[in-house]
CSV table of C-alpha atoms in Angstrom, one decimal:
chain,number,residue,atom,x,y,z
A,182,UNK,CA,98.2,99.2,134.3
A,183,UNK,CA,97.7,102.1,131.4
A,184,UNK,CA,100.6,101.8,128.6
A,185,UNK,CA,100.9,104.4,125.9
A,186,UNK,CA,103.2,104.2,122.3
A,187,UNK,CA,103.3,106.7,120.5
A,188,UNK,CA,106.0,107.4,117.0
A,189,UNK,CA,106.3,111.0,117.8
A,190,UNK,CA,108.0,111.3,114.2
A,191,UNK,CA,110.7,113.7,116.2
A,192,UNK,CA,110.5,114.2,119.4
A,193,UNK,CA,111.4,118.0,119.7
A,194,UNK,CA,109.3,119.2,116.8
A,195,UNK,CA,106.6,117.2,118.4
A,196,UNK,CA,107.3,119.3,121.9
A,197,UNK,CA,106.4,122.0,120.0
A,198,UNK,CA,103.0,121.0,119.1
A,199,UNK,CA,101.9,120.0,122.6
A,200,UNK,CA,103.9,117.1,124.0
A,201,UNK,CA,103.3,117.3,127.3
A,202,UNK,CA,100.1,118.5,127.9
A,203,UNK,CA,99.5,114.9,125.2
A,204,UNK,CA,101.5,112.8,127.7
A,205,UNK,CA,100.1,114.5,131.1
A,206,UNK,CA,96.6,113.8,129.7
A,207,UNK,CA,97.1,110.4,128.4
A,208,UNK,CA,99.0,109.4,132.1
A,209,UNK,CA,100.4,106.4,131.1
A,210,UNK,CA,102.4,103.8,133.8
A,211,UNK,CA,104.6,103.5,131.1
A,212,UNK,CA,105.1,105.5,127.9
A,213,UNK,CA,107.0,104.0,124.9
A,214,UNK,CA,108.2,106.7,122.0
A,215,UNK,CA,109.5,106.0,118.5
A,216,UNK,CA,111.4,107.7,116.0
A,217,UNK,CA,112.5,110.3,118.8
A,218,UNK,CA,115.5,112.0,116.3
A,219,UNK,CA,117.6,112.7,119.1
A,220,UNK,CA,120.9,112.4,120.6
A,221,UNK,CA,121.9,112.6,124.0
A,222,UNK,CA,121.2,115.9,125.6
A,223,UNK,CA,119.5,117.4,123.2
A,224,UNK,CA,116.3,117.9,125.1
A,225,UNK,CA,115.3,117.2,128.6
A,226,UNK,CA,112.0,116.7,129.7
A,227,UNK,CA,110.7,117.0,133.3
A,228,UNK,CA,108.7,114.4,134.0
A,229,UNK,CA,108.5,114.1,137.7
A,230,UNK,CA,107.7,110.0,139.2
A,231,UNK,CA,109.2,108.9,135.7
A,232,UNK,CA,111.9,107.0,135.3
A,233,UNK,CA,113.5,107.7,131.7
A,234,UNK,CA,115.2,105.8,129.6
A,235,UNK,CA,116.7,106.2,125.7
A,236,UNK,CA,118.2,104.7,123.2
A,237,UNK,CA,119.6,106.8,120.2
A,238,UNK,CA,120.6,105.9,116.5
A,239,UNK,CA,124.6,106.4,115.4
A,240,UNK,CA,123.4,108.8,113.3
A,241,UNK,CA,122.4,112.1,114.0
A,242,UNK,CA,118.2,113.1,113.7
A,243,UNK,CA,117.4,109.4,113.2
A,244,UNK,CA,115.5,106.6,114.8
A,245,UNK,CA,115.7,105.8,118.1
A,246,UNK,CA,113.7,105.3,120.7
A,247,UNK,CA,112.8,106.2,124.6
A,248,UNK,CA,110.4,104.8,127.3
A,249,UNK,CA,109.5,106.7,130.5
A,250,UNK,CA,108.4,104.7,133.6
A,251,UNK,CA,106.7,105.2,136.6
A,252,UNK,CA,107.6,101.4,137.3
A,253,UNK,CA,111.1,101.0,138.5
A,254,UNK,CA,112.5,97.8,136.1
A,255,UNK,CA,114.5,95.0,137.8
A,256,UNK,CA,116.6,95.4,134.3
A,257,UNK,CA,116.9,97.5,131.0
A,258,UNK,CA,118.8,96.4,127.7
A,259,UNK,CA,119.1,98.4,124.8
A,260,UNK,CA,119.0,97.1,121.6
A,261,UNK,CA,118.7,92.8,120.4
A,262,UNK,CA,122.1,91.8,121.2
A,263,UNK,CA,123.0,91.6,117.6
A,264,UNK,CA,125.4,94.0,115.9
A,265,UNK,CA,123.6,94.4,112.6
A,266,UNK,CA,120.7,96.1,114.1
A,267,UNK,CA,121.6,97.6,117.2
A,268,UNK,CA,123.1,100.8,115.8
A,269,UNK,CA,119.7,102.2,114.5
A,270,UNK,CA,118.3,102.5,118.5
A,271,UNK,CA,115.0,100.6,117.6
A,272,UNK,CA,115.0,98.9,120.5
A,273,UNK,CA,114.7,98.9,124.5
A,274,UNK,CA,113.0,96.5,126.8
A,275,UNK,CA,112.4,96.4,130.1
A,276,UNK,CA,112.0,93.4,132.7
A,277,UNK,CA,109.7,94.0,135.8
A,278,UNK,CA,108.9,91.1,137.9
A,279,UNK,CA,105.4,89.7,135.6
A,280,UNK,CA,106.4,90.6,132.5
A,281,UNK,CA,109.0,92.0,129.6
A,282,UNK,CA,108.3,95.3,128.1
A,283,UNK,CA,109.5,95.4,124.9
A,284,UNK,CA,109.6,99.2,123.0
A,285,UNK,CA,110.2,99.3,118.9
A,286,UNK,CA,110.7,101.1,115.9
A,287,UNK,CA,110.7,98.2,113.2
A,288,UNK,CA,113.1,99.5,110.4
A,289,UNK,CA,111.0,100.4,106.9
A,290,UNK,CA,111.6,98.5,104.1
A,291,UNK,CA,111.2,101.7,102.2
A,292,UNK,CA,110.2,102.8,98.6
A,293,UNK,CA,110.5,100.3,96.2
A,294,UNK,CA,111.1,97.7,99.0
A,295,UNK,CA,114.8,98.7,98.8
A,296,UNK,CA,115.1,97.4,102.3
A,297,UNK,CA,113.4,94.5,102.7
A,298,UNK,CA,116.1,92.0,102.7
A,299,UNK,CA,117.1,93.1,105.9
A,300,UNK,CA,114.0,93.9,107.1
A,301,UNK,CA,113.1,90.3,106.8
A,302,UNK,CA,116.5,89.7,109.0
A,303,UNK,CA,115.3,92.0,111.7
A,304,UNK,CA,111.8,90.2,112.2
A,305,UNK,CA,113.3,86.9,111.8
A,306,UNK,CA,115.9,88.0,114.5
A,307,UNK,CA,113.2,89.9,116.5
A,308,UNK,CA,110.8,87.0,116.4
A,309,UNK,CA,113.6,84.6,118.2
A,310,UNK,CA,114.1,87.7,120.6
A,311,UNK,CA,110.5,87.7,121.6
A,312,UNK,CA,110.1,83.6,121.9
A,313,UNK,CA,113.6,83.4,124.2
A,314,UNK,CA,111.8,86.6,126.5
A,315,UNK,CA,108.3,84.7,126.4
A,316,UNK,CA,110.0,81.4,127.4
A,317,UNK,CA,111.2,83.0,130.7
A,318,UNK,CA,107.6,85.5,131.4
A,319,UNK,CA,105.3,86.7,129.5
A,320,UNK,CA,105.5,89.7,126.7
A,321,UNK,CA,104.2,93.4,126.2
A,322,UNK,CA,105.6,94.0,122.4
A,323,UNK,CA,104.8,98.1,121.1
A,324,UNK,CA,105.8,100.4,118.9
A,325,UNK,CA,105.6,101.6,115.3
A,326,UNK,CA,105.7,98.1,113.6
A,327,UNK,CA,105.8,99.5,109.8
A,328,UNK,CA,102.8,97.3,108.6
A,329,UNK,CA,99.4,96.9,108.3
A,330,UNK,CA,98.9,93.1,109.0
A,331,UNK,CA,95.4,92.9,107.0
A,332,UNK,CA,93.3,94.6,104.8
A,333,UNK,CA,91.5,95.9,107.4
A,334,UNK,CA,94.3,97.7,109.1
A,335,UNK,CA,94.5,100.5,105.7
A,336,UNK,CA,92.2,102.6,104.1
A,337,UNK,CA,93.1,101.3,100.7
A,338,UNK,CA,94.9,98.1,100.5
A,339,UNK,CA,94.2,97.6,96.7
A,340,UNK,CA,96.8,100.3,95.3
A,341,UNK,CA,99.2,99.4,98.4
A,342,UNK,CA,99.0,96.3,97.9
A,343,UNK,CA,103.0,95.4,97.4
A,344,UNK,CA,104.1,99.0,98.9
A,345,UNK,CA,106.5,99.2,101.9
A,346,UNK,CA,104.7,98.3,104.8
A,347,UNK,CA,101.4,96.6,103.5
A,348,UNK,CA,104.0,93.8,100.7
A,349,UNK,CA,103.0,90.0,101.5
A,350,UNK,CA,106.7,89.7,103.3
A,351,UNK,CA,106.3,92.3,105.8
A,352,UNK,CA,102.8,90.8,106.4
A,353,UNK,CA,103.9,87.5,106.7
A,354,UNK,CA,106.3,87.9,109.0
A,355,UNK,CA,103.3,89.7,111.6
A,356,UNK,CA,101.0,86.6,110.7
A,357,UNK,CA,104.4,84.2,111.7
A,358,UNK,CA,104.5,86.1,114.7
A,359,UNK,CA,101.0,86.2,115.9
A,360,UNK,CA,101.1,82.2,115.1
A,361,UNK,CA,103.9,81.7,117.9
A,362,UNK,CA,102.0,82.3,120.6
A,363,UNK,CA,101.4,86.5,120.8
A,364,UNK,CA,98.2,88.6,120.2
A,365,UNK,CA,97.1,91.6,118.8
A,366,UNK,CA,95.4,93.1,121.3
A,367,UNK,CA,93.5,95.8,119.3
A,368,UNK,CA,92.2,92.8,117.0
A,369,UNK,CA,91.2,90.6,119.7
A,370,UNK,CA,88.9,93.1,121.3
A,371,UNK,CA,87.8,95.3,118.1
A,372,UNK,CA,88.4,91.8,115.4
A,373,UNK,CA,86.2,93.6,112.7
A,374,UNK,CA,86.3,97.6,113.3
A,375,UNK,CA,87.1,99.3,110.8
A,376,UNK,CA,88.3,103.0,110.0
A,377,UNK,CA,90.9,102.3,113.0
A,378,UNK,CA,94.1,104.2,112.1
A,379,UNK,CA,97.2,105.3,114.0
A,380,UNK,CA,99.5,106.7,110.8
A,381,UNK,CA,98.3,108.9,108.1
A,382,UNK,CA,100.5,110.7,105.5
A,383,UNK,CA,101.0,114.5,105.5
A,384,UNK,CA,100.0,114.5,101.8
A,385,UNK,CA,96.4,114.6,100.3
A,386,UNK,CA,94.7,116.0,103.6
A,387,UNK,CA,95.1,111.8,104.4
A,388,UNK,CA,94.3,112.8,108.4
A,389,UNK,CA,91.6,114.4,107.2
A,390,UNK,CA,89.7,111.8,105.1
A,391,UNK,CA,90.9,109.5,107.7
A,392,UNK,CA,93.0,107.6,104.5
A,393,UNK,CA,95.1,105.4,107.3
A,394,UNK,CA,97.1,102.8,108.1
A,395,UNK,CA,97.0,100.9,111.7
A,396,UNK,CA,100.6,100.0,111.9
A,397,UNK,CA,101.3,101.0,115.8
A,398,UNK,CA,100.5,98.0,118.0
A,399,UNK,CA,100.4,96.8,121.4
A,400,UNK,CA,101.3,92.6,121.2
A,401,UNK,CA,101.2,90.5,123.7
A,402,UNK,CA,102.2,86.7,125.3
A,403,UNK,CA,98.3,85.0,124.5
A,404,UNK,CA,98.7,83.7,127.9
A,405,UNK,CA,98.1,87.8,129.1
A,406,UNK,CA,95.2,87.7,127.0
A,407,UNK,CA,92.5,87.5,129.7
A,408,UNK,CA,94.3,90.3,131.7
A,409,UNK,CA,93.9,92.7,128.6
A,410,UNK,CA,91.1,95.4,129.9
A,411,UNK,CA,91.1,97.7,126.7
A,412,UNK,CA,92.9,98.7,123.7
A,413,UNK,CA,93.1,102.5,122.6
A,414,UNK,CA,94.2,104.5,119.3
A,415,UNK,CA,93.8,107.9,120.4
A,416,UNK,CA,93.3,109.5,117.0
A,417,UNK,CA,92.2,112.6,118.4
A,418,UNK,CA,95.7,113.1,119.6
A,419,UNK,CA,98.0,115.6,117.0
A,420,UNK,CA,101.4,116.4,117.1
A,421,UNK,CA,102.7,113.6,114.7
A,422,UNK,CA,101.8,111.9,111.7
A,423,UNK,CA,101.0,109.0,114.5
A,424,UNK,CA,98.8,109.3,116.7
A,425,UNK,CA,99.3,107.2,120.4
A,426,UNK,CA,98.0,103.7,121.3
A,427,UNK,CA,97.0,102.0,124.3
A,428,UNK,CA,96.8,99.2,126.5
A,429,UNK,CA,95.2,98.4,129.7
A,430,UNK,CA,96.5,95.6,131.1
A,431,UNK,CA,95.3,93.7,134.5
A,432,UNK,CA,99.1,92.9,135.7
């Protein structure tokens, strides 16, 4: 099974820079997007064999989130079940007979770590999510997860050290995680590459230096560990300031 994420960083600006010859070439089973920007209606794709599925922020050119399937789920939910985060459309998971498929956009604790209080609410939340979906089958966790969990994962982690998305909470909370029983699937096949990016800014030609940060993921249940065949970044892939991930999975 081939899975692709990708933070598309808007999902109609990113049409116009090649979307679907990106997608028809990667040919994912399943294909998870982030920060898609849209509302309902506001753009239809023709995907034929996909099923699609979306979940869109309150608020207009913001969040949200979409996965298109060529699997057909026994069920879909949209969001955590909990008010407080399930107006941003970060969300969507999907249950197929072996396993839960769970697609995310992990709110950014933003400059100044203005946001991190609730951040820290939503992977406290999300972390008892995931354990209650694991206790019933195992997990496929993706998306945009807004941190680089070591010092690895970024070009320079000495002057962002502290910054949103690379502060000791955020990383904390992916090392409290990976401690409850999921894996990092990139990390358990690549443990000491380096260079390995899947964000870079838009400022100081950073995509062209390669000045990154690995903060896309595919996670998974550690007892789907043996069935994991390979784990992608796909940084030859434009059309965002992300570039897609992957997965193969033996399921």
């Amino acid at each position: 099974m081939h899975l692709i994420s990708w933070n598309v960083n808007g999902l109609r600006a990113c049409i116009k820079k090649g979307f679907e010859e990106s997608f028809a070439a990667l040919d994912g089973d399943i294909f998870c997007l982030q920060e898609t920007k849209l509302q309902p209606g506001q753009v239809e794709l023709n995907l034929p064999g996909y099923r699609q599925y979306w979940n869109s922020a309150e608020k207009k050119g913001y969040s949200g989130t979409a996965v298109f399937s060529r699997l057909e789920p026994l069920r879909v939910t949209y969001g955590m079940g909990i008010g407080a985060h399930d107006h941003e459309g970060r969300l969507i998971t999907l249950e197929f007979p072996r396993f839960y498929l769970v697609c995310c956009y992990t709110p950014n604790a933003q400059d100044g770590l203005r946001r991190i209080d609730y951040r820290m609410q939503w992977e406290d939340d999300l972390q008892a999510y995931l354990m209650e979906l694991d206790g019933k089958k195992p997990v496929v966790y993706t998306g945009d997860l807004n941190v680089a969990h070591e010092e690895i994962d970024l070009k320079n982690p000495g002057p962002n050290r502290g910054n949103a998305g690379f502060s000791d909470q955020e990383r904390g909370k992916m090392t409290a995680l990976l401690s409850s029983g999921f894996t990092d699937t990139f990390r358990y096949l690549y443990p000491d590459r380096t260079g390995a990016y899947s964000w870079w800014s838009y400022r100081f030609h950073a995509r062209e230096n390669n000045a990154g940060w690995r903060i896309d993921y595919f996670i998974v249940s550690d007892r789907l560990r043996a069935q994991i065949q390979a784990a992608e970044i796909y940084s030859e892939i434009y059309g965002s300031d992300h570039c897609p991930v992957g997965l193969e999975l033996t399921l």
